Short mmCIF file of C-alpha atoms in Angstrom, two decimals:
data_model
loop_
_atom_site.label_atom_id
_atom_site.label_comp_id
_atom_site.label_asym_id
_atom_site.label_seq_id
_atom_site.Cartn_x
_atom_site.Cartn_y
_atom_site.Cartn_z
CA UNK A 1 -4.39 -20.77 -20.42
CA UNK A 2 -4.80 -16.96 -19.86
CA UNK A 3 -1.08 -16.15 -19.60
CA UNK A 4 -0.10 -17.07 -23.24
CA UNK A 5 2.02 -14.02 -24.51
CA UNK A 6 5.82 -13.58 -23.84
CA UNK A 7 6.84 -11.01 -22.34
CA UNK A 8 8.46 -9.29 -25.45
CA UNK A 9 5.31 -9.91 -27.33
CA UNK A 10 3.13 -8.41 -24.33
CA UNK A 11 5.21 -5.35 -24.65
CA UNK A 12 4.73 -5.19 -28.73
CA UNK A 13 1.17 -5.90 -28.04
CA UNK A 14 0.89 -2.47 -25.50
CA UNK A 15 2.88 -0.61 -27.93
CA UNK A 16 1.05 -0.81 -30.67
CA UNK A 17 -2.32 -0.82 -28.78
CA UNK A 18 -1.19 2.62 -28.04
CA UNK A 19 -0.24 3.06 -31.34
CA UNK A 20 -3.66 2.82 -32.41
CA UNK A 21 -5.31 5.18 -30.05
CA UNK A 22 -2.26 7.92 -31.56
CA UNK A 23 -1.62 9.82 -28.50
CA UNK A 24 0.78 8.75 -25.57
CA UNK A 25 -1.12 8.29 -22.08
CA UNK A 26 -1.25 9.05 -18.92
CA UNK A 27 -1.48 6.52 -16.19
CA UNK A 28 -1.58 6.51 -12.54
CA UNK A 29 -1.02 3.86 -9.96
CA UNK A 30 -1.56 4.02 -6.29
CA UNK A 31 0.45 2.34 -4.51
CA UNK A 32 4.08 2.22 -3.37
CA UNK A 33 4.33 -1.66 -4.26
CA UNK A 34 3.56 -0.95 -7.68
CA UNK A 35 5.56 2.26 -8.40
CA UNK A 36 8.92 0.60 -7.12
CA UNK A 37 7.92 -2.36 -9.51
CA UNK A 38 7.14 0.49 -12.43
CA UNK A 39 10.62 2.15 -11.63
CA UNK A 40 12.81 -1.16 -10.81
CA UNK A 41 11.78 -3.03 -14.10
CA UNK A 42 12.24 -0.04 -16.27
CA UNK A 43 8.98 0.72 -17.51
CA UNK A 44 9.08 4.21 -17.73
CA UNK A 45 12.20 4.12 -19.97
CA UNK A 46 11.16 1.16 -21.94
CA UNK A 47 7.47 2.95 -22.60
CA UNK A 48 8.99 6.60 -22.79
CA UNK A 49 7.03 8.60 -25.35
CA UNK A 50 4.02 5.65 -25.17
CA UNK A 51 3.13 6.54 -21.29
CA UNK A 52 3.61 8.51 -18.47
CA UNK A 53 3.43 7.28 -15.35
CA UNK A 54 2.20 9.27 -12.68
CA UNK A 55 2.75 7.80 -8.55
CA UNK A 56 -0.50 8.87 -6.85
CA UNK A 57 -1.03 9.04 -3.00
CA UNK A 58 -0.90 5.06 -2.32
CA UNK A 59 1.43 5.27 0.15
CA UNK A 60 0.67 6.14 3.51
CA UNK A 61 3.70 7.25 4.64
CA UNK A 62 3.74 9.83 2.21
CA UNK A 63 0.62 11.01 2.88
CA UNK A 64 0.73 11.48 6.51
CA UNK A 65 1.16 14.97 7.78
CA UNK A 66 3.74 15.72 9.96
CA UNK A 67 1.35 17.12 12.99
CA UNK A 68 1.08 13.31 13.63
CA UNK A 69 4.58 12.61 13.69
CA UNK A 70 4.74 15.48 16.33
CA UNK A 71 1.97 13.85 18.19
CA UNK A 72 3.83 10.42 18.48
CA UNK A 73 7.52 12.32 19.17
CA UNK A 74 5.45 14.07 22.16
CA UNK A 75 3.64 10.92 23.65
CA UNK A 76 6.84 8.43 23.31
CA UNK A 77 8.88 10.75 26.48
CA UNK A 78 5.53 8.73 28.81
CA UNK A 79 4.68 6.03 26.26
CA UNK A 80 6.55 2.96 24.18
CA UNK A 81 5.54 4.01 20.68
CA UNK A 82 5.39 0.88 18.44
CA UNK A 83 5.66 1.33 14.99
CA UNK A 84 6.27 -0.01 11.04
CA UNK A 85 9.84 0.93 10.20
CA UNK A 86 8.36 2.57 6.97
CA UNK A 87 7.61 5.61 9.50
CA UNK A 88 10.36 6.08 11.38
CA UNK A 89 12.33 8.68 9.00
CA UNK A 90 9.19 10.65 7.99
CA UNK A 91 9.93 14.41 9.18
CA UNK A 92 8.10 16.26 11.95
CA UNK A 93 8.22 19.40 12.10
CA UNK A 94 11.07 19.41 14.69
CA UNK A 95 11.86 15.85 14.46
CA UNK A 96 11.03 12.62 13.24
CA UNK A 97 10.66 8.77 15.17
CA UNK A 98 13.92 8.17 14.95
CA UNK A 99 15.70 11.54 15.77
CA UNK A 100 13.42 11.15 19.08
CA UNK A 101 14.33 7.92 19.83
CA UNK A 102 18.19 9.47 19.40
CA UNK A 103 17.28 11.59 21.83
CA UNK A 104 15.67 9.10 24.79
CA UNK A 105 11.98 8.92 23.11
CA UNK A 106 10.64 5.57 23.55
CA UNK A 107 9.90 3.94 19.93
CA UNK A 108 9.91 0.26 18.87
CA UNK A 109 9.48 -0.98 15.06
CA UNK A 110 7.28 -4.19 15.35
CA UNK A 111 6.58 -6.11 12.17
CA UNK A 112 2.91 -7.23 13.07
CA UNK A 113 1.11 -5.31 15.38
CA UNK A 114 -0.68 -8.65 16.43
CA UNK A 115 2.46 -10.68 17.62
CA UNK A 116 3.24 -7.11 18.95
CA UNK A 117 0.52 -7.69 21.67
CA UNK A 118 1.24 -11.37 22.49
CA UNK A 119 4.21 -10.28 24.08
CA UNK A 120 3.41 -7.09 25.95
CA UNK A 121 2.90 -7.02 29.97
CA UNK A 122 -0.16 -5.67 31.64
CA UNK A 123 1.33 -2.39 33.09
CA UNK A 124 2.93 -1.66 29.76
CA UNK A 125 2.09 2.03 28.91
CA UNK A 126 2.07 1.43 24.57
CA UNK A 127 0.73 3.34 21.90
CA UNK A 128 0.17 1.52 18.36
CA UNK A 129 0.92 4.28 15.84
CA UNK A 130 -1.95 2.86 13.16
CA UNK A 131 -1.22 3.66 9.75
CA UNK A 132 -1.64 2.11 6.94
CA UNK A 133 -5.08 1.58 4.09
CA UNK A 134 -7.38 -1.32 4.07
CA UNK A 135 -4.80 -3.78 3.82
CA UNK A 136 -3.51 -2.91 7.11
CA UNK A 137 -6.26 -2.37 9.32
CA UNK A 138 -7.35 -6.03 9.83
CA UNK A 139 -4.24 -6.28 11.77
CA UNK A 140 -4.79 -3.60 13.95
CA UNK A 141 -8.34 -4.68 14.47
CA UNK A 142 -7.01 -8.21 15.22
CA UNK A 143 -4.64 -6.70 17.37
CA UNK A 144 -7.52 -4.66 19.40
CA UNK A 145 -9.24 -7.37 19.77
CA UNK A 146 -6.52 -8.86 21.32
CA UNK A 147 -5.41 -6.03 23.78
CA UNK A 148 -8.96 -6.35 24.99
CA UNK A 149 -8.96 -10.07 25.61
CA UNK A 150 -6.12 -10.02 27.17
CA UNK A 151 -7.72 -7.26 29.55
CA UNK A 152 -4.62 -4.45 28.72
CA UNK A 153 -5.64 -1.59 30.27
CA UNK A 154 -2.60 0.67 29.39
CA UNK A 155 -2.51 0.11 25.42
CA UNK A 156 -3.72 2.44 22.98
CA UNK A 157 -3.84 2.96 19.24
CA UNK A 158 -3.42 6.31 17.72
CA UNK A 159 -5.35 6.10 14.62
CA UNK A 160 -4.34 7.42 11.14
CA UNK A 161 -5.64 4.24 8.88
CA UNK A 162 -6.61 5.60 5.30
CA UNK A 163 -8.83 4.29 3.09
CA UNK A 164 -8.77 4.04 -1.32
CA UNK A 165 -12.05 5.31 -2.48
CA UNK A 166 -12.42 8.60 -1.07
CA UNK A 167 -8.78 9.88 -1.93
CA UNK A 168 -9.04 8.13 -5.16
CA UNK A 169 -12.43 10.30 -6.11
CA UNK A 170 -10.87 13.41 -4.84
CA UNK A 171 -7.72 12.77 -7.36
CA UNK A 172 -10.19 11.93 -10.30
CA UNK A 173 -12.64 14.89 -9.68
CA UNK A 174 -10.30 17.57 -8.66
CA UNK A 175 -7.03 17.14 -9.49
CA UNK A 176 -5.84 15.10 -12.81
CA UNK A 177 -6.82 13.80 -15.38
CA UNK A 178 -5.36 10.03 -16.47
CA UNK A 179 -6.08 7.63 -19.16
CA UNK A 180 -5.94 4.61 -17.54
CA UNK A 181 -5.61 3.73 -13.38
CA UNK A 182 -3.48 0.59 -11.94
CA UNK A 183 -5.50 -0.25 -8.79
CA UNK A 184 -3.63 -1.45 -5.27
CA UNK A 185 -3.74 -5.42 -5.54
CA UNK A 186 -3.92 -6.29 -2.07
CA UNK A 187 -5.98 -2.93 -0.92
CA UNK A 188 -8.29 -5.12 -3.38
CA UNK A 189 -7.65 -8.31 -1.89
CA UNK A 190 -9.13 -6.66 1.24
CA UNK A 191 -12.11 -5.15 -0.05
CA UNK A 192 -12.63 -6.36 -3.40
CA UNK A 193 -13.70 -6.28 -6.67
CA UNK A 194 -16.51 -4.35 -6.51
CA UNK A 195 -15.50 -1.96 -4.05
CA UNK A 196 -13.79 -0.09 -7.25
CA UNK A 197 -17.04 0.20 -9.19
CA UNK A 198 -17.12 3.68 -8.27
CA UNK A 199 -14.22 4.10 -10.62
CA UNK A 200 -15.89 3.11 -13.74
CA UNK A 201 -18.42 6.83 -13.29
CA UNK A 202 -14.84 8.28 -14.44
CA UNK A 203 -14.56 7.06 -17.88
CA UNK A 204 -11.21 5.58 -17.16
CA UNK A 205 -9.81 2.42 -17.88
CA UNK A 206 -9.01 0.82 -14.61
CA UNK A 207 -7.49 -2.68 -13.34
CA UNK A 208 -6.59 -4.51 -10.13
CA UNK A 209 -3.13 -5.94 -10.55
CA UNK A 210 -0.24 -7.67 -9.13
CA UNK A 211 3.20 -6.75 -8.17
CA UNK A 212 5.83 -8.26 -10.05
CA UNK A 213 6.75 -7.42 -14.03
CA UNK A 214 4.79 -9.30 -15.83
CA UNK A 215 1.53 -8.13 -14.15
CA UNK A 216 2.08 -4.80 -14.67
CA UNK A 217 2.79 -5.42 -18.15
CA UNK A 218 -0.79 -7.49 -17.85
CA UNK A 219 -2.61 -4.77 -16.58
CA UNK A 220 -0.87 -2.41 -19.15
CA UNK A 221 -2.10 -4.32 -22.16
CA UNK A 222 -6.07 -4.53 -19.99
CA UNK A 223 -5.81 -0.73 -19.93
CA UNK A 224 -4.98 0.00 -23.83
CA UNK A 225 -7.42 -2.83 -24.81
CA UNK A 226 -10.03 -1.13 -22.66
CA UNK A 227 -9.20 2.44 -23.82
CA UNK A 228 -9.46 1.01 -27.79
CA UNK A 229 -12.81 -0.58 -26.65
CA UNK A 230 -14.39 2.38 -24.80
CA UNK A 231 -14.98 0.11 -21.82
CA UNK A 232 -14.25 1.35 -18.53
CA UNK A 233 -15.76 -1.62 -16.40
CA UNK A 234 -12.67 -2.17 -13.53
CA UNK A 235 -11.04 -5.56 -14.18
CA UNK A 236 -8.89 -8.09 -12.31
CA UNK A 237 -5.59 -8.97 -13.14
CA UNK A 238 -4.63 -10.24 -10.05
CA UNK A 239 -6.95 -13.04 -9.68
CA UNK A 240 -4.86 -15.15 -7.74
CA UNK A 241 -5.24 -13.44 -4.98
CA UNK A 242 -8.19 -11.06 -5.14
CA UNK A 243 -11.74 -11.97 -5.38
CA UNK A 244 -15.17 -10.07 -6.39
CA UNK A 245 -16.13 -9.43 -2.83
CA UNK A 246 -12.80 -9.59 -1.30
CA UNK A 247 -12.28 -11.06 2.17
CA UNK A 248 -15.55 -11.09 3.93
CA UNK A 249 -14.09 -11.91 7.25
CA UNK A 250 -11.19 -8.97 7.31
CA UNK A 251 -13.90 -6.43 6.18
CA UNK A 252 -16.20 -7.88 8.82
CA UNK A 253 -12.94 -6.84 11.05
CA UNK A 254 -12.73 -3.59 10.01
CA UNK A 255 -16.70 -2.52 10.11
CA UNK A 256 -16.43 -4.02 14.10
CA UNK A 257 -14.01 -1.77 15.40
CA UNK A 258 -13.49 1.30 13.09
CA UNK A 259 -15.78 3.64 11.45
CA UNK A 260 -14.98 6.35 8.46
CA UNK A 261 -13.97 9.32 9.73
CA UNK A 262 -12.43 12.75 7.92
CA UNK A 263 -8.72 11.94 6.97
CA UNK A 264 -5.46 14.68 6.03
CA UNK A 265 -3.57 13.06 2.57
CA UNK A 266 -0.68 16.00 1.75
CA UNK A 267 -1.38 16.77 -1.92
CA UNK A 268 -5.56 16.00 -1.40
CA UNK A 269 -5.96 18.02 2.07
CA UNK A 270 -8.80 16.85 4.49
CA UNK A 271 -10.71 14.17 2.87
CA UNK A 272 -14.04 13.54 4.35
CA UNK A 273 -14.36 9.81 4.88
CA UNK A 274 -10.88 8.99 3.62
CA UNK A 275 -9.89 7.77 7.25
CA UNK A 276 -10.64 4.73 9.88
CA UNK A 277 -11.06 5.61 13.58
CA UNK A 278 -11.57 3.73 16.55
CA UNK A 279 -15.52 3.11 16.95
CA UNK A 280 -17.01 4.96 20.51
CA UNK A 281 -17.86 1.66 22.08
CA UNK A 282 -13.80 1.41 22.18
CA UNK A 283 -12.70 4.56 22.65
CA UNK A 284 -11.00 4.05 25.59
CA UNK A 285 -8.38 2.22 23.38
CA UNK A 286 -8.19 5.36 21.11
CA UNK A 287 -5.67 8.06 21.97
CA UNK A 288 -6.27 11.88 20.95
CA UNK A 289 -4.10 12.53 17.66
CA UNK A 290 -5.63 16.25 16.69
CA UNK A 291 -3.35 17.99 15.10
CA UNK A 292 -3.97 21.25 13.17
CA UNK A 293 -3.58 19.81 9.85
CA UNK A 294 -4.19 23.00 8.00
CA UNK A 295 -0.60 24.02 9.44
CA UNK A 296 2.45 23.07 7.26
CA UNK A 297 5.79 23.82 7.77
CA UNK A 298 7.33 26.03 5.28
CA UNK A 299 9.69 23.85 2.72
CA UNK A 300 10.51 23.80 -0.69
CA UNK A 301 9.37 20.18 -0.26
CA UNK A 302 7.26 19.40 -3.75
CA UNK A 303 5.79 15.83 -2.29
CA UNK A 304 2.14 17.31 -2.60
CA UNK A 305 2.89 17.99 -6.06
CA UNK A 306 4.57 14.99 -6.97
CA UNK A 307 1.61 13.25 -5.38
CA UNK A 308 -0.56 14.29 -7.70
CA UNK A 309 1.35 14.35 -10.96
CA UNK A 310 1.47 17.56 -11.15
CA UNK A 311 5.12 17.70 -11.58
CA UNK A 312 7.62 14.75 -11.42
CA UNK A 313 10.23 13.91 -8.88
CA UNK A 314 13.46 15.63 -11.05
CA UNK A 315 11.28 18.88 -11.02
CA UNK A 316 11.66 19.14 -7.16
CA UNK A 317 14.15 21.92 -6.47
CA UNK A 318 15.38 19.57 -3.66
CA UNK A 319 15.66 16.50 -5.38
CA UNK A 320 19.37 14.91 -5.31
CA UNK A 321 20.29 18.25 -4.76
CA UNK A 322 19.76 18.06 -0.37
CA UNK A 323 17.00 15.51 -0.38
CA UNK A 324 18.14 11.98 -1.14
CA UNK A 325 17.10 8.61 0.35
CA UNK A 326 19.54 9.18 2.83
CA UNK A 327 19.18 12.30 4.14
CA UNK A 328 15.12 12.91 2.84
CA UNK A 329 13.88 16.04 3.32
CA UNK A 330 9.98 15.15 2.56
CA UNK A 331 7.85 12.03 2.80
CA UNK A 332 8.24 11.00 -0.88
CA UNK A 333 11.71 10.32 -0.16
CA UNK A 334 11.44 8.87 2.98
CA UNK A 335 9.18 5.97 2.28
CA UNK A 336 10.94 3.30 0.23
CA UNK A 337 7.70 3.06 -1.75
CA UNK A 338 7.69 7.18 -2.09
CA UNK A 339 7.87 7.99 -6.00
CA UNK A 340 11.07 10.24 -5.09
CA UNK A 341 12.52 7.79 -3.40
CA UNK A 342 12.29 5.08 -6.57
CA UNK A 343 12.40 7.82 -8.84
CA UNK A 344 16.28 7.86 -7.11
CA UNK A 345 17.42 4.73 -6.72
CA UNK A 346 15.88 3.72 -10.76
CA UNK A 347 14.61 7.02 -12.69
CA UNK A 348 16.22 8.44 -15.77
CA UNK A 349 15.92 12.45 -15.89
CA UNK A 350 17.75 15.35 -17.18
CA UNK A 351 21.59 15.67 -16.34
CA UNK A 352 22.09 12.06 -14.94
CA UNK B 1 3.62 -0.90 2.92
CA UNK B 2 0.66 -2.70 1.42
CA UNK B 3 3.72 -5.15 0.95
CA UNK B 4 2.40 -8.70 1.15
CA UNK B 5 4.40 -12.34 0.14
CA UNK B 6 3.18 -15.41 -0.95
CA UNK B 7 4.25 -18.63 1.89
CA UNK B 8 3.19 -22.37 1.89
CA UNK B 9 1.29 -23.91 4.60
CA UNK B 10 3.91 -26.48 6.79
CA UNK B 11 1.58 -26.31 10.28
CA UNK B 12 -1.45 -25.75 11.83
CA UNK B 13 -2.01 -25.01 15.10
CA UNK B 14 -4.58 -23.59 17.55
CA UNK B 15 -5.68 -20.33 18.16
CA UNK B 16 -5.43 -19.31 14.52
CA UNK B 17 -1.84 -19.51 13.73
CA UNK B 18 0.33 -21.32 11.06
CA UNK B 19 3.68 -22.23 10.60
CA UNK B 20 4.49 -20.97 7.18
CA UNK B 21 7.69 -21.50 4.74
CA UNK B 22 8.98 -18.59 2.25
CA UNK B 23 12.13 -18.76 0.75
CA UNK B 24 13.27 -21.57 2.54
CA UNK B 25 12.33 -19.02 5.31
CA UNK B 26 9.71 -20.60 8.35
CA UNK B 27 7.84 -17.86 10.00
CA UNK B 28 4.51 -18.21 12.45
CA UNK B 29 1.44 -16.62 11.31
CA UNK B 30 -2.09 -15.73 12.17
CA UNK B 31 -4.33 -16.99 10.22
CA UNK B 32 -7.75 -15.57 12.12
CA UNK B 33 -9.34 -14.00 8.70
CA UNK B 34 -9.07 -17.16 6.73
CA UNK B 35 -11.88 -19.48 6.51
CA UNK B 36 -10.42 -23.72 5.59
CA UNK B 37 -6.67 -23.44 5.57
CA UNK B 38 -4.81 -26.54 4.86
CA UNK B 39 -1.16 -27.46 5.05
CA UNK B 40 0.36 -27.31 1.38
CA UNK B 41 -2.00 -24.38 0.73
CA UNK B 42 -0.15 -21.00 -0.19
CA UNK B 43 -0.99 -18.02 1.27
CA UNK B 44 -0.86 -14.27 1.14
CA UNK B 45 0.73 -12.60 4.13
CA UNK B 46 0.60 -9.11 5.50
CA UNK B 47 2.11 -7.71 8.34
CA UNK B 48 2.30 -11.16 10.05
CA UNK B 49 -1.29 -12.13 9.13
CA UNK B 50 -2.68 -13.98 5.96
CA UNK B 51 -4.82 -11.74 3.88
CA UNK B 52 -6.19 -14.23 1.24
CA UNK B 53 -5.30 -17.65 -0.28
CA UNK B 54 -3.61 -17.78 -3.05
CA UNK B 55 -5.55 -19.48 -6.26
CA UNK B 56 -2.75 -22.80 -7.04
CA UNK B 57 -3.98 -22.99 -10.71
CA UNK B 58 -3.63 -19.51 -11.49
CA UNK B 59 -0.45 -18.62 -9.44
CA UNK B 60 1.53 -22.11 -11.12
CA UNK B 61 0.49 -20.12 -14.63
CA UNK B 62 1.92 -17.01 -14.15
CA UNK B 63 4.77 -17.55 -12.50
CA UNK B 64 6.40 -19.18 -15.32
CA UNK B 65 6.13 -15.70 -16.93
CA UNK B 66 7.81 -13.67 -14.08
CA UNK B 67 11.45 -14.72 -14.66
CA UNK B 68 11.11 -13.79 -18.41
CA UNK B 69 10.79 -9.58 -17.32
CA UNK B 70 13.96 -10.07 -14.74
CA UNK B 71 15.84 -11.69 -17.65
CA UNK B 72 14.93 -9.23 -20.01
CA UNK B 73 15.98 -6.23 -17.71
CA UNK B 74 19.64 -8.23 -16.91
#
């Protein structure tokens, strides 16, 4: 029986783990899934003074720069633009998805880009907007494979898939500096195990974990046992779902179709080998996405700064005041896994 | 976005798909990057497509924990 605490005895445990080291810490998770579990359960109240958690650029709508929103509002006046709904708010810099569809752009949200192509004709003129990390891409390499059994001439995918360990080694060499790292559970369920090794050159304490409370709480105690220790070998929490090697046949998926290519994250800038594209032997599938994604567009948007825990939501000078989940004003608020956005709807800071 | 939720096995068919059950919900999946699938087995899904099995033993263990942290924060 590995789950043997209770849950008030698991959060003792962490305390006083913490305790023992004498200094609070700083941890960092990255991914969306995890910081709306962080914020909705109350963790950073109920560990205030013990840790600080820090929402690090896991979620690839908050990442994405908004020359490829531009892109998509451009192509969807000649093309059906099918996207996840998690995109459809994020700004461009003269509109977003959904302001274009207001005004006659042709967008769709699908749910799974695969049953997306079961049901699309042969003269349909559709763009895939691809985004997403390593959990994601499977799909859209299951769904390429599809388009090109089905012999669809007219459909095309306009790449922007991320992946973990590039960003991840950017963050950790150039940016912060963190006691402890949760690690995306089903990015890991993907790739695996071992594809976090690189982690452990860090000196951080690191672990794959779950979603709801109690594995967070699980991975919390891993990373104060691990810090007390001095061991900074990555471990598993979530090993119901993810295995050493991960899942041979998606990554098999992946390696077919798309190859690493040089990828924008706002808060990192250009990452080389932080992004999937189409391979050459399918490029006629791929549409052109350039952008000029050294351009931004002036704001007193903070998202690359939250991004990297450099300062927290509540220090934003837009936060609550114009930019709130309903009418967001940068990516961070947008997504419903942005920190900004959780940091709204279950945060504690000054003057609330 | 990485979002994924856990669904039991009801039907298999051909060409890689399964009927699958999740809060009382029944929803077709693919099931292309699993290898032995069997109905009753539960599943991790992902933007319509399983991403792993789930481990029975394991999951059974710590789910009786996951209610306690929802209590505690009611």
């Amino acid at each position: 029986m590995r789950y043997k605490m209770q849950t008030a005895e698991l959060i003792w445990e962490i305390k006083n783990n913490i305790e023992k080291i004498g200094r609070s810490l700083k941890v960092i998770e990255v991914c969306g899934t995890h910081t709306v579990s962080i914020y909705k359960n109350g963790f950073h109240t109920l560990f205030e003074g013990y840790i600080d958690f820090i929402s690090g650029p896991g979620c690839p709508v908050c990442v994405t720069h908004e020359g490829y929103i531009d892109r998509l509002v451009e192509l969807s006046s000649e093309w059906t633009i099918y996207t996840f709904g998690d995109l459809l708010k994020v700004p461009g810099s003269s509109k977003s998805l959904s302001q274009a569809r207001a005004n006659g752009g042709k967008i769709k949200v699908m749910y799974s880009p695969v049953d997306a192509v079961e049901h699309l004709e042969n003269n349909e003129k559709v763009i895939f907007a691809a985004v997403g990390f390593e959990t994601t891409a499977p799909a859209f390499a299951l769904s390429l494979e599809k388009v090109i059994e089905k012999g669809l001439k007219n459909v095309k995918f306009a790449c922007e898939l991320k992946t973990i360990d590039e960003p991840l080694k950017s963050l950790l060499q150039n940016h912060i500096r963190v006691d402890g790292i949760i690690l995306p559970g089903h990015v890991a369920t993907v790739i695996g195990v071992d594809s976090f090794k690189f982690v452990e050159g860090f000196k951080v304490a690191s672990v794959i974990s779950g979603f709801e409370g109690y594995d967070i709480l699980l991975s919390l105690l891993s990373i104060t046992q691990d810090i007390l220790n001095e061991d900074f070998t990555v471990k598993n929490e979530y090993k119901r779902v993810v295995k050493k090697e991960g899942n041979v046949i998606a990554k098999g998926y992946i390696e077919k179709y798309f190859e690493r290519t040089s990828a924008f994250f706002r808060g990192l800038g250009l990452i080389p080998g932080g992004g999937l594209k189409i391979k050459d032997e399918f490029r006629e599938y791929s549409i052109d996405m350039s952008y000029d994604n050294t351009k931004q567009k002036d704001s007193l948007c903070r998202c690359a700064d939250v991004l990297t825990g450099k300062i927290k939501p509540f220090e934003c000078p837009l936060f609550e005041k114009v930019c709130t989940p309903i009418s967001p004003k940068g990516a961070c608020m947008v997504s419903q896994e942005g920190s900004c956005n959780a940091y709204f709807r279950y945060g504690k800071w000054k003057g609330r | 976005m990485c979002l994924g939720y856990p669904a039991k096995v009801i039907e298999i068919f051909e060409d890689k798909k399964a009927l699958v059950e999740y809060l009382g919900v029944k929803k077709m999946v693919n099931i292309a990057l699993l290898k032995n699938v069997s109905i009753g087995d539960y599943i991790l899904i992902h933007s319509g497509i399983a991403i792993e099995k789930i481990d029975q033993k394991e999951a059974e263990e710590i789910e009786k924990l996951f209610g306690e942290v929802q209590d505690a924060n009611s």
